Coordinates of C-alpha atoms and ligand atoms in Angstrom, one line a residue:
M1 CA -30.9 -67.9 -74.6
R2 CA -29.5 -67.3 -71.1
S3 CA -27.6 -64.2 -70.1
H4 CA -24.3 -65.9 -70.0
D5 CA -24.7 -67.3 -73.5
I6 CA -25.4 -63.9 -74.8
L7 CA -22.4 -62.5 -73.0
K8 CA -20.2 -65.1 -74.5
N9 CA -21.7 -65.5 -78.0
Y10 CA -22.4 -61.9 -78.8
F11 CA -20.0 -59.9 -76.7
G12 CA -17.2 -62.5 -76.4
F13 CA -16.8 -62.0 -72.6
D14 CA -16.5 -64.9 -70.1
T15 CA -17.7 -63.3 -66.9
F16 CA -20.0 -60.6 -65.8
R17 CA -18.7 -57.7 -63.9
E18 CA -20.0 -56.5 -60.5
H19 CA -23.8 -55.9 -60.5
Q20 CA -24.2 -56.7 -64.2
L21 CA -26.0 -60.0 -63.8
D22 CA -28.2 -58.8 -61.0
V23 CA -29.3 -55.8 -63.0
I24 CA -29.9 -57.9 -66.1
E25 CA -32.1 -60.4 -64.1
T26 CA -34.0 -57.6 -62.5
V27 CA -34.9 -55.9 -65.7
A28 CA -35.4 -59.1 -67.7
G29 CA -37.8 -60.1 -65.0
G30 CA -39.9 -56.9 -65.6
K31 CA -38.8 -54.8 -62.6
D32 CA -37.4 -51.3 -62.7
A33 CA -33.7 -50.6 -61.9
F34 CA -31.6 -47.6 -61.0
V35 CA -27.9 -48.0 -61.9
L36 CA -25.2 -45.7 -60.6
M37 CA -21.8 -46.9 -61.7
P38 CA -18.7 -45.1 -62.8
T39 CA -17.8 -44.6 -66.4
G40 CA -16.3 -47.7 -68.0
S41 CA -17.9 -50.1 -65.6
G42 CA -20.1 -51.7 -68.2
K43 CA -23.5 -50.1 -67.8
S44 CA -24.5 -50.7 -71.4
L45 CA -24.8 -54.5 -71.1
C46 CA -27.2 -53.9 -68.2
F47 CA -29.9 -52.9 -70.7
Q48 CA -28.7 -54.4 -73.9
I49 CA -28.9 -58.0 -72.7
P50 CA -32.4 -57.7 -71.1
A51 CA -33.6 -56.1 -74.3
M52 CA -32.3 -59.2 -76.2
L53 CA -33.8 -61.6 -73.7
R54 CA -37.3 -60.0 -73.6
G55 CA -39.8 -59.8 -76.5
G56 CA -40.1 -56.5 -78.3
V57 CA -37.6 -53.7 -78.7
G58 CA -35.6 -52.0 -76.0
V59 CA -35.9 -48.3 -76.3
V60 CA -32.7 -46.5 -75.3
V61 CA -33.0 -42.8 -74.6
S62 CA -29.6 -41.1 -74.9
P63 CA -28.7 -37.4 -75.3
L64 CA -25.5 -38.2 -77.2
I65 CA -26.7 -38.1 -80.8
A66 CA -23.2 -37.9 -82.1
L67 CA -22.4 -41.3 -80.5
M68 CA -25.5 -43.2 -81.6
H69 CA -24.0 -44.1 -85.0
D70 CA -20.9 -45.7 -83.4
Q71 CA -22.8 -47.3 -80.6
V72 CA -25.1 -49.0 -83.1
A73 CA -22.3 -49.9 -85.4
G74 CA -20.5 -51.5 -82.5
L75 CA -23.5 -53.6 -81.6
R76 CA -24.0 -54.7 -85.1
Q77 CA -20.4 -55.8 -85.3
N78 CA -21.3 -58.1 -82.5
G79 CA -24.3 -59.4 -84.3
V80 CA -26.8 -57.5 -82.2
K81 CA -29.9 -56.2 -84.0
A82 CA -29.7 -52.5 -83.3
D83 CA -30.9 -49.3 -84.9
F84 CA -31.1 -45.6 -84.1
I85 CA -33.4 -42.8 -85.1
N86 CA -32.2 -39.3 -85.0
S87 CA -32.0 -36.1 -87.0
A88 CA -29.0 -37.4 -88.9
L89 CA -31.3 -39.8 -90.8
S90 CA -33.4 -38.9 -93.8
A91 CA -37.1 -39.5 -93.8
K92 CA -36.7 -42.5 -96.0
E93 CA -34.1 -44.1 -93.7
I94 CA -36.4 -43.5 -90.7
Q95 CA -39.2 -45.3 -92.6
A96 CA -36.9 -48.2 -93.2
V97 CA -36.1 -48.4 -89.5
A98 CA -39.8 -48.1 -88.6
A99 CA -40.6 -51.0 -90.9
K100 CA -38.0 -53.2 -89.2
L101 CA -39.5 -52.2 -85.8
K102 CA -42.9 -53.2 -86.9
S103 CA -41.8 -56.6 -88.1
G104 CA -40.0 -57.2 -84.8
E105 CA -36.5 -57.3 -86.4
T106 CA -34.9 -54.9 -84.0
D107 CA -33.8 -55.6 -80.4
L108 CA -32.4 -52.2 -79.5
L109 CA -33.5 -48.8 -80.7
Y110 CA -31.5 -45.7 -79.7
V111 CA -33.4 -42.4 -79.7
A112 CA -32.8 -38.8 -78.6
P113 CA -35.2 -37.6 -75.9
E114 CA -36.6 -34.8 -78.1
R115 CA -37.9 -37.4 -80.5
L116 CA -39.2 -39.8 -77.9
V117 CA -41.5 -37.3 -76.4
T118 CA -43.2 -36.2 -79.6
E119 CA -46.8 -37.1 -80.1
R120 CA -46.0 -39.0 -83.3
F121 CA -43.3 -41.1 -81.9
R122 CA -45.5 -42.0 -78.9
D123 CA -48.3 -43.1 -81.2
F124 CA -45.8 -45.2 -83.1
L125 CA -44.5 -46.9 -80.0
S126 CA -48.0 -47.8 -78.9
G127 CA -48.3 -50.0 -82.0
I128 CA -45.2 -52.2 -81.3
P129 CA -44.1 -54.4 -78.5
I130 CA -41.6 -52.8 -76.1
A131 CA -39.1 -54.8 -74.1
L132 CA -37.9 -52.0 -71.8
F133 CA -37.1 -48.3 -71.6
A134 CA -33.4 -47.5 -70.8
I135 CA -32.7 -43.9 -69.8
D136 CA -29.0 -43.4 -70.3
E137 CA -27.2 -40.4 -68.7
A138 CA -30.2 -40.2 -66.4
H139 CA -28.6 -37.3 -64.4
C140 CA -29.7 -35.0 -67.3
V141 CA -33.2 -35.0 -65.7
S142 CA -32.0 -33.1 -62.7
Q143 CA -31.2 -29.4 -62.4
W144 CA -28.7 -30.4 -59.8
G145 CA -26.7 -32.5 -62.2
H146 CA -24.1 -30.8 -64.3
D147 CA -25.9 -31.4 -67.6
F148 CA -29.6 -30.6 -67.3
R149 CA -31.8 -31.3 -70.3
P150 CA -35.4 -30.1 -70.0
E151 CA -36.7 -32.7 -72.4
Y152 CA -35.7 -35.4 -69.9
L153 CA -38.5 -34.2 -67.7
K154 CA -41.1 -35.3 -70.2
I155 CA -39.8 -38.9 -70.4
Q156 CA -42.1 -40.0 -67.6
D157 CA -45.1 -38.9 -69.6
V158 CA -44.1 -41.4 -72.2
T159 CA -43.2 -44.3 -69.8
R160 CA -46.5 -43.8 -67.9
Q161 CA -48.2 -44.7 -71.1
F162 CA -46.6 -48.2 -70.8
P163 CA -46.9 -49.0 -67.1
E164 CA -46.1 -52.7 -67.6
V165 CA -42.8 -52.0 -69.4
P166 CA -39.7 -52.0 -67.1
K167 CA -37.5 -48.9 -66.9
I168 CA -33.8 -48.8 -66.2
A169 CA -32.1 -45.5 -65.5
L170 CA -28.3 -45.3 -65.7
T171 CA -25.8 -42.6 -64.7
A172 CA -22.2 -42.1 -63.6
T173 CA -22.9 -39.0 -61.6
A174 CA -22.4 -39.2 -57.9
D175 CA -24.2 -36.6 -55.9
E176 CA -27.1 -37.4 -53.6
V177 CA -29.5 -34.6 -54.5
T178 CA -29.2 -35.6 -58.1
Q179 CA -30.0 -39.2 -57.3
K180 CA -33.2 -38.3 -55.5
D181 CA -34.2 -36.2 -58.4
I182 CA -33.7 -39.0 -60.9
L183 CA -35.8 -41.4 -58.9
E184 CA -38.6 -38.9 -58.6
K185 CA -38.6 -37.4 -62.1
L186 CA -38.3 -40.8 -63.8
D187 CA -40.9 -42.5 -61.7
L188 CA -38.5 -45.0 -60.1
A189 CA -39.8 -45.1 -56.6
S190 CA -39.9 -48.9 -56.6
A191 CA -36.8 -49.5 -58.6
A192 CA -34.0 -51.8 -57.3
H193 CA -30.8 -49.8 -56.7
F194 CA -27.4 -50.8 -58.0
I195 CA -24.6 -48.6 -56.9
S196 CA -21.0 -49.4 -57.2
S197 CA -17.8 -47.9 -56.0
F198 CA -16.5 -44.8 -57.7
D199 CA -13.0 -46.2 -57.7
R200 CA -11.4 -46.6 -61.1
P201 CA -8.6 -48.9 -60.1
N202 CA -7.0 -49.0 -63.5
I203 CA -6.3 -45.2 -63.4
R204 CA -3.0 -44.2 -61.9
Y205 CA -3.3 -40.8 -60.4
R206 CA -0.3 -38.6 -60.2
V207 CA 0.3 -34.9 -59.5
N208 CA 3.7 -33.5 -60.4
L209 CA 5.3 -30.2 -60.0
K210 CA 5.2 -28.1 -63.2
D211 CA 8.7 -26.8 -63.5
R212 CA 9.6 -27.2 -67.1
G213 CA 6.2 -26.6 -68.7
K214 CA 5.5 -27.9 -72.1
Q215 CA 8.7 -30.0 -72.1
Q216 CA 7.2 -32.1 -69.3
V217 CA 4.1 -32.9 -71.3
L218 CA 6.2 -33.8 -74.3
Q219 CA 8.5 -36.0 -72.3
T220 CA 5.6 -37.7 -70.6
I221 CA 4.0 -38.6 -73.9
Q222 CA 7.3 -39.7 -75.5
S223 CA 8.4 -41.9 -72.6
L224 CA 5.2 -43.3 -71.2
H225 CA 2.7 -43.1 -74.1
P226 CA 4.2 -43.0 -77.5
Q227 CA 1.6 -44.3 -80.0
H228 CA -1.2 -43.9 -77.5
T229 CA -4.4 -41.9 -77.5
G230 CA -4.6 -39.2 -74.9
I231 CA -6.2 -35.9 -73.8
V232 CA -4.3 -32.9 -72.5
Y233 CA -6.5 -30.3 -70.7
C234 CA -5.4 -26.6 -70.6
R235 CA -7.0 -23.6 -69.0
S236 CA -7.4 -21.3 -72.0
R237 CA -7.7 -21.4 -75.8
K238 CA -4.4 -19.7 -76.2
R239 CA -2.7 -22.3 -74.1
V240 CA -4.3 -25.0 -76.1
D241 CA -3.1 -23.6 -79.4
D242 CA 0.4 -23.1 -78.0
L243 CA 0.8 -26.5 -76.6
A244 CA -0.8 -28.3 -79.6
A245 CA 1.7 -26.5 -81.9
F246 CA 4.6 -27.3 -79.7
L247 CA 3.7 -31.0 -79.5
T248 CA 3.2 -31.2 -83.3
Q249 CA 6.5 -29.6 -84.0
N250 CA 8.1 -32.3 -81.8
G251 CA 6.6 -35.2 -83.7
V252 CA 3.5 -35.9 -81.6
N253 CA 0.2 -36.5 -83.6
A254 CA -1.5 -33.7 -81.7
V255 CA -4.5 -31.5 -82.4
G256 CA -6.1 -28.6 -80.5
Y257 CA -9.7 -28.4 -79.6
H258 CA -11.7 -25.5 -78.1
A259 CA -15.0 -23.7 -78.4
G260 CA -13.3 -20.9 -80.4
L261 CA -13.0 -23.1 -83.5
P262 CA -15.5 -23.2 -86.3
T263 CA -18.0 -26.1 -86.0
E264 CA -16.6 -27.9 -89.1
D265 CA -13.1 -27.9 -87.5
R266 CA -14.4 -29.2 -84.3
T267 CA -16.3 -32.0 -86.0
A268 CA -13.3 -33.0 -88.1
R269 CA -11.0 -33.0 -85.0
Q270 CA -13.5 -35.0 -83.0
K271 CA -13.5 -37.5 -85.8
R272 CA -9.7 -37.7 -85.8
F273 CA -9.9 -38.3 -82.1
S274 CA -12.3 -41.2 -82.5
T275 CA -10.4 -42.9 -85.4
E276 CA -6.6 -42.3 -85.2
P277 CA -4.7 -44.8 -83.0
D278 CA -2.2 -42.3 -81.6
I279 CA -4.0 -39.0 -81.5
V280 CA -3.4 -36.6 -78.7
V281 CA -6.1 -33.9 -78.3
V282 CA -5.1 -30.8 -76.5
A283 CA -8.2 -29.1 -75.3
T284 CA -10.1 -26.8 -73.0
I285 CA -13.0 -28.4 -71.1
A286 CA -15.2 -27.8 -74.2
F287 CA -13.9 -31.2 -75.2
G288 CA -15.9 -33.6 -73.1
L289 CA -19.4 -34.6 -73.6
G290 CA -19.6 -37.4 -76.1
I291 CA -16.2 -38.8 -75.6
D292 CA -16.8 -42.5 -75.7
R293 CA -13.5 -43.8 -76.9
P294 CA -12.6 -46.7 -74.5
D295 CA -8.9 -46.8 -75.2
V296 CA -7.8 -43.3 -74.0
R297 CA -4.5 -44.2 -72.3
F298 CA -3.8 -40.9 -70.5
V299 CA -5.4 -37.7 -69.4
I300 CA -3.0 -34.9 -68.6
H301 CA -4.0 -31.7 -66.8
F302 CA -1.5 -29.1 -67.9
D303 CA -3.4 -26.6 -65.6
V304 CA -5.3 -27.5 -62.5
P305 CA -9.0 -28.3 -63.0
S306 CA -11.8 -26.2 -61.5
S307 CA -12.9 -28.6 -58.8
M308 CA -12.6 -32.2 -57.6
E309 CA -15.8 -33.1 -59.5
A310 CA -14.3 -31.7 -62.7
Y311 CA -11.0 -33.6 -62.0
Y312 CA -12.8 -36.8 -61.4
Q313 CA -14.9 -36.5 -64.5
E314 CA -12.1 -35.4 -66.8
T315 CA -9.6 -38.0 -65.6
G316 CA -12.5 -40.5 -65.9
R317 CA -12.2 -40.3 -69.7
A318 CA -9.1 -42.4 -69.5
G319 CA -9.2 -46.2 -69.5
R320 CA -12.8 -46.9 -70.0
D321 CA -11.8 -50.3 -71.3
G322 CA -10.5 -51.2 -67.9
E323 CA -6.9 -51.3 -69.1
P324 CA -4.2 -49.4 -67.3
A325 CA -4.3 -45.6 -67.8
D326 CA -2.6 -42.6 -66.5
A327 CA -4.1 -39.4 -65.0
L328 CA -1.4 -36.9 -64.5
M329 CA -1.7 -33.3 -63.3
F330 CA 1.0 -30.7 -63.5
Y331 CA 0.8 -28.0 -60.9
S332 CA 2.7 -25.0 -59.7
L333 CA 2.7 -22.1 -57.4
A334 CA 1.2 -20.0 -60.1
D335 CA -1.7 -22.5 -60.3
A336 CA -2.3 -22.3 -56.6
I337 CA -2.5 -18.5 -56.8
A338 CA -4.8 -18.7 -59.8
V339 CA -7.2 -21.0 -58.0
R340 CA -7.3 -18.8 -54.9
Q341 CA -8.0 -15.8 -57.0
I342 CA -11.2 -17.4 -58.4
L343 CA -12.8 -16.7 -55.1
F344 CA -12.2 -13.0 -55.3
Q345 CA -13.5 -12.9 -58.8
S346 CA -16.8 -14.7 -58.2
D347 CA -19.5 -12.4 -57.1
G348 CA -21.9 -14.9 -55.5
D349 CA -23.3 -14.4 -52.0
E350 CA -21.5 -15.5 -48.9
S351 CA -22.9 -19.0 -48.8
F352 CA -21.9 -19.6 -52.4
K353 CA -18.4 -18.3 -51.6
Y354 CA -18.2 -20.6 -48.6
I355 CA -19.0 -23.7 -50.7
Q356 CA -16.7 -22.5 -53.4
Q357 CA -14.0 -22.0 -50.8
R358 CA -14.4 -25.5 -49.5
K359 CA -14.3 -27.0 -53.0
L360 CA -11.0 -25.1 -53.7
D361 CA -9.5 -26.2 -50.4
A362 CA -10.3 -29.8 -51.3
L363 CA -8.7 -29.5 -54.7
L364 CA -5.6 -27.9 -53.4
G365 CA -5.4 -30.3 -50.5
Y366 CA -5.5 -33.1 -53.0
C367 CA -2.6 -31.6 -54.9
E368 CA -0.4 -31.4 -51.9
T369 CA -1.5 -34.5 -50.0
V370 CA 1.1 -36.8 -48.6
E371 CA -1.6 -39.5 -48.4
C372 CA -2.7 -42.0 -51.0
R373 CA -4.3 -40.0 -53.7
R374 CA -7.1 -42.5 -54.4
Q375 CA -8.0 -42.4 -50.7
V376 CA -8.3 -38.7 -50.7
L377 CA -10.2 -38.6 -54.0
L378 CA -12.8 -41.2 -53.0
R379 CA -13.2 -39.7 -49.5
Y380 CA -14.3 -36.5 -51.2
F381 CA -17.1 -38.5 -52.8
G382 CA -18.0 -40.0 -49.5
E383 CA -16.3 -43.4 -50.0
F384 CA -13.8 -44.9 -47.6
L385 CA -10.9 -46.9 -49.0
E386 CA -9.4 -48.9 -46.3
K387 CA -5.8 -49.3 -47.5
P388 CA -3.5 -47.2 -49.6
C389 CA -4.1 -48.2 -53.2
G390 CA -0.7 -49.0 -54.5
N391 CA -1.4 -47.4 -57.8
C392 CA -1.0 -43.7 -57.4
G393 CA 1.9 -41.2 -57.2
T394 CA 2.0 -41.2 -53.4
C395 CA 1.9 -45.0 -53.2
L396 CA 4.4 -45.6 -55.9
D397 CA 7.0 -42.8 -55.5
T398 CA 7.8 -42.5 -51.8
V399 CA 6.8 -39.0 -50.7
Q400 CA 9.0 -37.3 -48.2
S401 CA 7.9 -34.6 -45.9
W402 CA 9.8 -32.2 -43.6
D403 CA 9.0 -30.1 -40.5
G404 CA 8.5 -26.7 -42.0
T405 CA 7.3 -24.9 -38.9
V406 CA 10.3 -22.6 -38.7
A407 CA 10.4 -21.9 -42.4
A408 CA 6.7 -21.1 -42.3
Q409 CA 7.1 -18.7 -39.4
K410 CA 9.9 -16.9 -41.3
A411 CA 7.8 -16.7 -44.5
L412 CA 4.6 -15.5 -42.7
S413 CA 6.6 -13.0 -40.8
A414 CA 8.1 -11.7 -44.0
V415 CA 4.6 -11.3 -45.5
Y416 CA 3.5 -9.4 -42.4
R417 CA 6.5 -7.1 -42.1
T418 CA 6.5 -6.1 -45.7
G419 CA 2.8 -5.0 -45.4
Q420 CA 1.0 -8.0 -46.9
R421 CA 1.2 -6.8 -50.5
F422 CA 4.1 -8.7 -52.2
G423 CA 4.3 -12.0 -54.0
A424 CA 6.6 -15.0 -53.7
Q425 CA 9.5 -13.7 -55.7
Y426 CA 9.9 -10.5 -53.7
L427 CA 9.4 -12.2 -50.4
T428 CA 12.0 -14.9 -51.3
D429 CA 14.5 -12.1 -52.1
V430 CA 13.8 -10.6 -48.7
L431 CA 14.2 -13.9 -46.9
R432 CA 17.4 -14.8 -48.7
G433 CA 18.9 -11.4 -48.1
N434 CA 19.0 -10.4 -51.7
A435 CA 19.0 -6.6 -51.6
T436 CA 17.4 -5.8 -54.9
E437 CA 16.7 -2.3 -56.0
R438 CA 13.0 -2.6 -55.1
I439 CA 13.8 -4.0 -51.7
L440 CA 16.2 -1.1 -51.0
R441 CA 13.6 1.4 -52.2
F442 CA 11.0 0.1 -49.7
G443 CA 13.6 -0.2 -47.0
H444 CA 12.9 -3.9 -46.5
D445 CA 16.5 -4.7 -46.1
R446 CA 16.2 -3.2 -42.6
I447 CA 13.3 -5.4 -41.4
K448 CA 13.9 -8.3 -39.0
T449 CA 13.2 -11.0 -41.4
F450 CA 15.7 -9.8 -44.1
G451 CA 18.2 -12.5 -44.8
V452 CA 16.9 -15.1 -42.2
G453 CA 16.2 -17.6 -44.9
G454 CA 19.5 -18.2 -46.6
D455 CA 19.3 -21.9 -45.6
L456 CA 16.7 -22.6 -48.3
S457 CA 17.0 -22.3 -52.0
V458 CA 14.8 -20.2 -54.2
G459 CA 13.0 -23.3 -55.3
Q460 CA 12.5 -24.4 -51.7
W461 CA 10.9 -21.1 -50.8
R462 CA 8.7 -21.3 -53.8
S463 CA 7.5 -24.7 -52.5
V464 CA 7.0 -23.2 -49.0
F465 CA 4.8 -20.4 -50.4
R466 CA 2.9 -22.7 -52.6
Q467 CA 2.0 -25.0 -49.7
L468 CA 1.2 -22.1 -47.4
I469 CA -1.3 -20.9 -50.1
T470 CA -2.8 -24.4 -50.6
G471 CA -3.0 -25.0 -46.9
G472 CA -4.9 -21.7 -46.5
F473 CA -2.2 -20.1 -44.3
L474 CA -1.9 -17.3 -46.9
T475 CA -4.4 -15.9 -49.3
V476 CA -4.1 -13.9 -52.4
D477 CA -5.6 -10.5 -52.9
I478 CA -6.0 -9.6 -56.6
N479 CA -6.6 -5.9 -55.7
Q480 CA -3.1 -5.9 -54.5
R481 CA -1.7 -7.4 -57.7
A482 CA -1.7 -10.8 -56.2
G483 CA 0.1 -9.9 -53.0
F484 CA -0.1 -12.5 -50.2
R485 CA -2.1 -11.8 -47.0
L486 CA -2.2 -13.6 -43.7
T487 CA -5.3 -15.5 -42.7
E488 CA -7.0 -16.8 -39.5
K489 CA -4.9 -19.9 -39.8
S490 CA -1.6 -18.1 -39.9
R491 CA -1.7 -16.7 -36.4
P492 CA -1.2 -20.0 -34.4
V493 CA 1.7 -20.9 -36.7
L494 CA 3.3 -17.5 -36.2
K495 CA 2.9 -17.8 -32.4
G496 CA 4.5 -21.2 -32.4
E497 CA 1.3 -22.9 -31.3
E498 CA 1.1 -25.1 -34.3
S499 CA 3.6 -27.0 -36.4
I500 CA 3.5 -27.6 -40.1
H501 CA 4.7 -30.4 -42.3
F502 CA 5.6 -29.7 -46.0
R503 CA 5.8 -32.2 -48.8
T504 CA 9.3 -32.4 -50.2
D505 CA 9.0 -31.7 -53.9
A506 CA 10.5 -34.5 -56.0
P507 CA 12.9 -33.2 -58.6
S508 CA 11.2 -33.8 -62.0
T509 CA 12.9 -36.7 -63.8
K510 CA 12.7 -37.8 -67.3
G511 CA 10.0 -40.4 -67.9
K512 CA 10.5 -42.9 -65.2
Q513 CA 8.7 -46.2 -65.7
R514 CA 7.6 -47.5 -69.0
F515 CA 3.9 -48.1 -69.2
T516 CA 3.1 -51.4 -67.7
V517 CA -0.1 -53.4 -67.8
D518 CA -1.8 -54.9 -64.8
K519 CA -2.4 -58.6 -64.3
G520 CA -5.7 -59.9 -65.5
Q521 CA -7.1 -62.8 -67.3
V522 CA -5.5 -61.6 -70.4
S523 CA -1.7 -61.8 -70.3
D524 CA -0.3 -58.4 -69.3
T525 CA 3.2 -58.2 -70.6
L526 CA 4.1 -59.6 -73.9
D527 CA 7.5 -60.9 -74.7
A528 CA 9.4 -59.2 -77.5
A529 CA 8.2 -61.6 -80.2
S530 CA 4.5 -61.4 -79.2
Q531 CA 4.9 -57.6 -79.0
D532 CA 6.0 -57.6 -82.6
L533 CA 3.0 -59.8 -83.5
Y534 CA 0.7 -57.5 -81.6
E535 CA 2.0 -54.5 -83.6
H536 CA 1.4 -56.5 -86.7
L537 CA -2.2 -57.2 -85.7
R538 CA -2.8 -53.6 -84.8
A539 CA -1.7 -52.6 -88.3
L540 CA -4.2 -55.1 -89.7
R541 CA -7.0 -53.7 -87.5
S542 CA -6.1 -50.2 -88.6
N543 CA -6.5 -51.2 -92.2
I544 CA -9.8 -52.8 -91.7
A545 CA -11.1 -49.9 -89.6
Q546 CA -10.1 -47.4 -92.3
T547 CA -11.7 -49.3 -95.1
A548 CA -14.9 -49.7 -93.1
S549 CA -14.7 -46.1 -91.8
L550 CA -15.1 -47.4 -88.2
P551 CA -13.1 -46.6 -85.1
A552 CA -10.5 -49.3 -84.6
Y553 CA -11.8 -50.3 -81.2
I554 CA -15.1 -51.3 -82.7
I555 CA -13.3 -54.0 -84.6
F556 CA -11.3 -55.2 -81.6
H557 CA -10.1 -53.7 -78.4
D558 CA -6.4 -53.6 -77.7
K559 CA -6.9 -56.2 -75.0
S560 CA -8.3 -58.7 -77.6
L561 CA -5.3 -58.1 -79.9
R562 CA -3.0 -58.7 -77.0
D563 CA -4.8 -61.9 -76.1
M564 CA -4.4 -63.0 -79.8
A565 CA -0.7 -62.2 -79.8
D566 CA -0.3 -64.2 -76.6
K567 CA -2.4 -67.2 -77.4
R568 CA -1.9 -67.3 -81.1
P569 CA -5.0 -69.2 -82.0
R570 CA -4.7 -71.6 -85.0
N571 CA -8.4 -72.1 -86.0
L572 CA -11.8 -70.5 -85.5
S573 CA -12.7 -72.5 -82.5
D574 CA -9.5 -71.4 -80.7
F575 CA -10.3 -67.9 -81.9
L576 CA -13.6 -67.9 -80.0
F577 CA -11.7 -68.1 -76.8
I578 CA -10.0 -64.8 -77.3
H579 CA -11.2 -62.0 -75.0
G580 CA -14.0 -59.9 -76.6
V581 CA -14.6 -62.3 -79.5
G582 CA -18.2 -63.5 -80.0
A583 CA -19.7 -65.6 -82.8
Q584 CA -20.3 -62.6 -85.1
K585 CA -16.8 -61.1 -84.8
A586 CA -15.2 -64.5 -85.3
E587 CA -17.2 -64.9 -88.5
T588 CA -16.5 -61.5 -89.8
Y589 CA -12.8 -61.1 -88.9
G590 CA -11.6 -64.4 -87.6
Q591 CA -10.0 -65.7 -90.8
R592 CA -8.2 -62.5 -91.5
F593 CA -6.6 -62.4 -88.1
L594 CA -5.8 -66.1 -88.2
D595 CA -4.1 -65.6 -91.5
A596 CA -2.1 -62.7 -90.2
I597 CA -1.0 -64.7 -87.2
H598 CA -0.1 -67.7 -89.4
E599 CA 1.9 -65.5 -91.8
W600 CA 3.7 -63.8 -89.0
E601 CA 4.7 -67.2 -87.5
E602 CA 6.0 -68.5 -90.9
R603 CA 8.1 -65.4 -91.2
E604 CA 9.5 -65.7 -87.7
A605 CA 10.3 -69.4 -88.3
S606 CA 12.2 -68.5 -91.5
K607 CA 14.4 -66.2 -89.5
L608 CA 15.7 -69.0 -87.3
Ligands
ADP701 P1 -20.2 -47.4 -69.2 O1 -21.4 -47.2 -70.1 O2 -20.5 -47.9 -67.8 O3 -19.2 -46.3 -69.3 P2 -19.5 -49.4 -71.2 O4 -20.8 -50.1 -71.1 O5 -19.2 -48.5 -72.3 O6 -19.3 -48.6 -69.8 O7 -18.4 -50.5 -71.0 C1 -17.0 -50.2 -70.9 C2 -16.2 -51.2 -71.5 O8 -16.2 -52.4 -70.8 C3 -16.6 -51.6 -72.9 O9 -15.5 -51.6 -73.7 C4 -17.2 -53.0 -72.8 O10 -17.1 -53.8 -73.9 C5 -16.4 -53.6 -71.6 N1 -17.2 -54.6 -70.8 C6 -18.5 -54.4 -70.3 N2 -18.8 -55.5 -69.7 C7 -17.8 -56.4 -69.7 C8 -17.6 -57.7 -69.2 N3 -18.5 -58.4 -68.5 N4 -16.4 -58.3 -69.4 C9 -15.4 -57.6 -70.1 N5 -15.6 -56.4 -70.7 C10 -16.7 -55.8 -70.4
ZN702 ZN1 -2.5 -44.7 -53.6

């Protein structure tokens, strides 16, 4: 069978995405490949289809044991002959899989690296035909990657035993040192490279001011994403517990997740995340590895992430299915201060601090930028996006800026004249001429800057201080109880040699736009009736998923249901034209969904 037929008949897709066909042809032709593509771009098909095209079994090495079951279940739903072997199986189950492998009944076998590299498993492999080795999450082989797994280093001992079998290594990790390491440690010197853009066009990036805390998260969920799955990241366990409780009290199906919970709780909550249609997980960064759910519609950062890399990775968990998704960060003066303080707390050497400093500058610069957010984000990863993207906060909500040179001079001078040891609140009182008891005690009502800033509100001064911090014009000294200090950069501003532009903070508004869906092959917006049918089909999918104990998206993706609601197929051959429907799924579920559509149409007709 040709690649296109497999794509259509098994996976139910009409066209390949960028690079997929080239990778498939390379590997199916017996050559090695190195694939660096972002999450959600469709890397799996790049080894699944060649494994089906070639004789023998495709051995897939993956560190994500927790996901193997769902991955294999998903493939079987599509009629692909897949199995896995890991520690979750009993000895008897493993024997059954081994028997299938010997008789050539399996096209894809998922294994953990620990098992692959054992003597016994290698012996076993030498007795069966092998189609290819796919090394997923290949960055785990590198100490420079963020997730080093020592067992990955032994993979090449195994693949060298089978020099004629093609290898394909896949990862979504960007950095260059790691790439070089992967090629070397997995013996991929002659591999063809497939590298795609790190842009995730379906993710809409926004950074909003945090001025009403938890309420803002609640409103965002209620107005933009009711009934959707999402993740809300917080800095600490305590904040996770607080926010999860608050959201639950307000009717959101929310649950907290952090490393302080007992393992059983974490497993149970992870399970809820992968099965419930509208679950919102409030989590620390402990919630990450192994998140494979494709229909996460939003990722909210309630606190700023630790770096641009972390931000990209965490937001990247949204919208793996390619459908529109939101990445929203809330951010405040307190966050800016907290981020700056990290530098003082870290006890690395100077060069470490220098790198750290640059990373923090990039992150804060991203928060305050008046440019297209996607351009700034991609530039950080060495990619140049020619035009503003049209799908980020800056592009969508016009950002205003103002000449803040004079305000900055006043603020910096207030810092200087009060001895570089006070924070924003005190300094604002000085600037606005508010003679508090403390100010009188220090005699700061007599300095030159006292009362020169009555033209700006408390909120505006807060914004000025925040942007002076993020811009590196002020720094924070934790030994001085977070008092602000001047920096090298403040001098030219104070002397009037440099002007400064500030971003005008938009007043926070209650949930603006409804969630809209981009144009694609599948109709984006449904009319009211089709929307009703869509909900009806979602309920059916939910039932089927529960009975089968499978995540709903393994039955059908949202996009497939939307296509059904729009096209309303009448028979099985129409049904095969629905996005994401292959022969196996049409056979397993087609009739039930056709019946549901038919029933719904009858009911609608009787209303007329
Ligand atoms: P990755 O491993 O790169 O993160 P996946 O392989 O999990 O991405 O694919 C992400 C999603 O894209 C899956 O839901 C998959 O079914 C879908 N997909 C992959 N290839 C295509 C295609 N050619 N057409 C439509 N959808 C696709
Ligand atoms: Zn943009």
